[in-house]
Amino acid sequence: MSYSFIKPRVKPLFSLFTRIWLWTMFLIGAAFISGAIFIGMQIFNINLQSDELQAQYDAKFKAINELKNQTKITSIKRDMTLDIYHKNAILNKSLMNLFNLVPDGVTLKSVHMEEYMLKVKGLTPTKDRFKLLFEAPLKSIFAVSNTTFYQLPNGWYNFVSINKNSPNGEVGK
């Protein structure tokens, strides 16, 4: 005997609305988990690339610093070279001026030049000719000028002239 007018149906565990809701939540959860895994992998790759880029940066920074140091050294060498070049130009000009000062009849045997001293050895026909034509200009250039003469058997004179300037430009020291 049956107490119901309708035939009983099997009732599902979840209703249609609940099943749609569960599948939607499952898909959303799977998407979030997939997204989290994807983002985690991207972060890992970015960290690896960051380490590689940091190593490249460090190498390039070191190379730049080495180039800066080489540039400084090259600049110092260039400045030293220019200084030597200018000193040589001044020395060349001074020597040309000195040789232009040498009068006819006076023969130079040697010229020794240091920073503050000039030593000239040579041959002159007379002391007066040397003193008038060569020693006077030397005295006007140098603070101290001493000349020693040695007479030769033929009447001419060997001379040694030592001319000095003080390093700080003071006359008479």
GROMACS .gro file of C-alpha atoms in nm:
model
  173
    1MET     CA    1   0.000   0.000   0.000
    2SER     CA    2   0.117   0.342  -0.086
    3TYR     CA    3   0.042   0.661   0.089
    4SER     CA    4   0.137   0.889  -0.196
    5PHE     CA    5  -0.034   0.966  -0.521
    6ILE     CA    6   0.287   1.024  -0.715
    7LYS     CA    7   0.560   0.786  -0.788
    8PRO     CA    8   0.872   0.869  -0.583
    9ARG     CA    9   1.167   1.012  -0.773
   10VAL     CA   10   1.526   0.987  -0.690
   11LYS     CA   11   1.629   1.316  -0.540
   12PRO     CA   12   1.976   1.434  -0.648
   13LEU     CA   13   2.233   1.506  -0.381
   14PHE     CA   14   2.289   1.856  -0.526
   15SER     CA   15   2.036   2.068  -0.704
   16LEU     CA   16   2.101   2.213  -1.049
   17PHE     CA   17   2.177   2.555  -0.902
   18THR     CA   18   2.420   2.403  -0.650
   19ARG     CA   19   2.597   2.204  -0.924
   20ILE     CA   20   2.640   2.515  -1.141
   21TRP     CA   21   2.766   2.704  -0.840
   22LEU     CA   22   3.014   2.425  -0.749
   23TRP     CA   23   3.147   2.397  -1.106
   24THR     CA   24   3.187   2.774  -1.125
   25MET     CA   25   3.371   2.781  -0.793
   26PHE     CA   26   3.586   2.485  -0.902
   27LEU     CA   27   3.681   2.662  -1.228
   28ILE     CA   28   3.748   2.991  -1.047
   29GLY     CA   29   3.962   2.809  -0.788
   30ALA     CA   30   4.152   2.624  -1.061
   31ALA     CA   31   4.208   2.954  -1.241
   32PHE     CA   32   4.339   3.114  -0.921
   33ILE     CA   33   4.569   2.820  -0.851
   34SER     CA   34   4.691   2.819  -1.212
   35GLY     CA   35   4.741   3.195  -1.194
   36ALA     CA   36   4.932   3.163  -0.867
   37ILE     CA   37   5.154   2.891  -1.015
   38PHE     CA   38   5.209   3.102  -1.328
   39ILE     CA   39   5.292   3.413  -1.122
   40GLY     CA   40   5.525   3.208  -0.901
   41MET     CA   41   5.708   3.080  -1.208
   42GLN     CA   42   5.730   3.434  -1.348
   43ILE     CA   43   5.870   3.561  -1.019
   44PHE     CA   44   6.126   3.279  -1.021
   45ASN     CA   45   6.228   3.365  -1.382
   46ILE     CA   46   6.246   3.736  -1.298
   47ASN     CA   47   6.470   3.659  -1.000
   48LEU     CA   48   6.699   3.451  -1.221
   49GLN     CA   49   6.710   3.727  -1.482
   50SER     CA   50   6.764   3.984  -1.209
   51ASP     CA   51   7.066   3.791  -1.081
   52GLU     CA   52   7.206   3.766  -1.433
   53LEU     CA   53   7.142   4.135  -1.500
   54GLN     CA   54   7.300   4.228  -1.165
   55ALA     CA   55   7.609   4.028  -1.257
   56GLN     CA   56   7.623   4.203  -1.597
   57TYR     CA   57   7.574   4.540  -1.426
   58ASP     CA   58   7.854   4.467  -1.178
   59ALA     CA   59   8.088   4.363  -1.461
   60LYS     CA   60   8.007   4.676  -1.662
   61PHE     CA   61   8.038   4.897  -1.354
   62LYS     CA   62   8.379   4.746  -1.284
   63ALA     CA   63   8.481   4.801  -1.648
   64ILE     CA   64   8.362   5.163  -1.629
   65ASN     CA   65   8.566   5.221  -1.313
   66GLU     CA   66   8.872   5.065  -1.478
   67LEU     CA   67   8.821   5.293  -1.779
   68LYS     CA   68   8.790   5.593  -1.546
   69ASN     CA   69   9.115   5.496  -1.376
   70GLN     CA   70   9.287   5.445  -1.712
   71THR     CA   71   9.151   5.782  -1.825
   72LYS     CA   72   9.295   5.948  -1.513
   73ILE     CA   73   9.632   5.780  -1.570
   74THR     CA   74   9.625   5.875  -1.937
   75SER     CA   75   9.536   6.234  -1.846
   76ILE     CA   76   9.825   6.248  -1.601
   77LYS     CA   77  10.062   6.104  -1.861
   78ARG     CA   78   9.930   6.350  -2.121
   79ASP     CA   79   9.983   6.641  -1.881
   80MET     CA   80  10.335   6.520  -1.803
   81THR     CA   81  10.407   6.481  -2.174
   82LEU     CA   82  10.275   6.829  -2.249
   83ASP     CA   83  10.483   6.969  -1.963
   84ILE     CA   84  10.795   6.798  -2.099
   85TYR     CA   85  10.709   6.918  -2.449
   86HIS     CA   86  10.672   7.278  -2.329
   87LYS     CA   87  10.993   7.256  -2.127
   88ASN     CA   88  11.172   7.117  -2.432
   89ALA     CA   89  11.031   7.394  -2.648
   90ILE     CA   90  11.149   7.654  -2.397
   91LEU     CA   91  11.488   7.482  -2.372
   92ASN     CA   92  11.515   7.470  -2.751
   93LYS     CA   93  11.430   7.840  -2.773
   94SER     CA   94  11.678   7.920  -2.496
   95LEU     CA   95  11.953   7.723  -2.668
   96MET     CA   96  11.881   7.896  -2.999
   97ASN     CA   97  11.895   8.232  -2.820
   98LEU     CA   98  12.222   8.126  -2.654
   99PHE     CA   99  12.376   8.024  -2.984
  100ASN     CA  100  12.257   8.350  -3.139
  101LEU     CA  101  12.442   8.532  -2.857
  102VAL     CA  102  12.774   8.368  -2.946
  103PRO     CA  103  12.977   8.630  -3.135
  104ASP     CA  104  13.197   8.558  -3.437
  105GLY     CA  105  13.544   8.453  -3.333
  106VAL     CA  106  13.426   8.276  -3.016
  107THR     CA  107  13.412   7.901  -3.059
  108LEU     CA  108  13.207   7.685  -2.821
  109LYS     CA  109  13.348   7.344  -2.735
  110SER     CA  110  13.075   7.232  -2.497
  111VAL     CA  111  12.754   7.357  -2.341
  112HIS     CA  112  12.622   7.191  -2.027
  113MET     CA  113  12.278   7.308  -1.920
  114GLU     CA  114  12.098   7.218  -1.599
  115GLU     CA  115  11.781   7.361  -1.455
  116TYR     CA  116  11.945   7.663  -1.290
  117MET     CA  117  12.298   7.650  -1.430
  118LEU     CA  118  12.475   7.690  -1.764
  119LYS     CA  119  12.836   7.583  -1.811
  120VAL     CA  120  13.001   7.692  -2.136
  121LYS     CA  121  13.351   7.592  -2.250
  122GLY     CA  122  13.514   7.732  -2.556
  123LEU     CA  123  13.789   7.926  -2.730
  124THR     CA  124  13.819   8.305  -2.774
  125PRO     CA  125  14.085   8.524  -2.938
  126THR     CA  126  14.091   8.781  -2.653
  127LYS     CA  127  13.947   8.820  -2.306
  128ASP     CA  128  13.806   9.162  -2.389
  129ARG     CA  129  13.622   9.037  -2.695
  130PHE     CA  130  13.466   8.759  -2.486
  131LYS     CA  131  13.372   8.992  -2.198
  132LEU     CA  132  13.227   9.258  -2.423
  133LEU     CA  133  13.038   9.040  -2.669
  134PHE     CA  134  12.944   8.726  -2.474
  135GLU     CA  135  12.985   8.770  -2.099
  136ALA     CA  136  12.776   9.088  -2.080
  137PRO     CA  137  12.461   8.921  -2.222
  138LEU     CA  138  12.517   8.619  -1.997
  139LYS     CA  139  12.538   8.846  -1.690
  140SER     CA  140  12.210   9.009  -1.788
  141ILE     CA  141  12.040   8.668  -1.803
  142PHE     CA  142  12.195   8.492  -1.501
  143ALA     CA  143  12.225   8.607  -1.139
  144VAL     CA  144  12.586   8.485  -1.103
  145SER     CA  145  12.830   8.462  -1.391
  146ASN     CA  146  13.194   8.354  -1.342
  147THR     CA  147  13.445   8.304  -1.622
  148THR     CA  148  13.792   8.155  -1.603
  149PHE     CA  149  14.047   8.198  -1.885
  150TYR     CA  150  14.346   7.978  -1.972
  151GLN     CA  151  14.593   8.114  -2.227
  152LEU     CA  152  14.707   7.883  -2.505
  153PRO     CA  153  15.055   7.892  -2.664
  154ASN     CA  154  14.913   8.053  -2.981
  155GLY     CA  155  14.776   8.353  -2.783
  156TRP     CA  156  14.413   8.252  -2.780
  157TYR     CA  157  14.226   8.169  -2.459
  158ASN     CA  158  14.031   7.868  -2.344
  159PHE     CA  159  13.744   7.976  -2.123
  160VAL     CA  160  13.503   7.812  -1.881
  161SER     CA  161  13.198   8.021  -1.799
  162ILE     CA  162  12.968   7.907  -1.519
  163ASN     CA  163  12.638   8.095  -1.496
  164LYS     CA  164  12.379   8.034  -1.225
  165ASN     CA  165  12.030   8.141  -1.127
  166SER     CA  166  11.871   8.060  -0.793
  167PRO     CA  167  11.568   7.828  -0.798
  168ASN     CA  168  11.337   8.089  -0.644
  169GLY     CA  169  11.456   8.368  -0.876
  170GLU     CA  170  11.650   8.567  -0.614
  171VAL     CA  171  11.952   8.747  -0.753
  172GLY     CA  172  12.291   8.693  -0.593
  173LYS     CA  173  12.228   8.364  -0.415
   0.00000   0.00000   0.00000
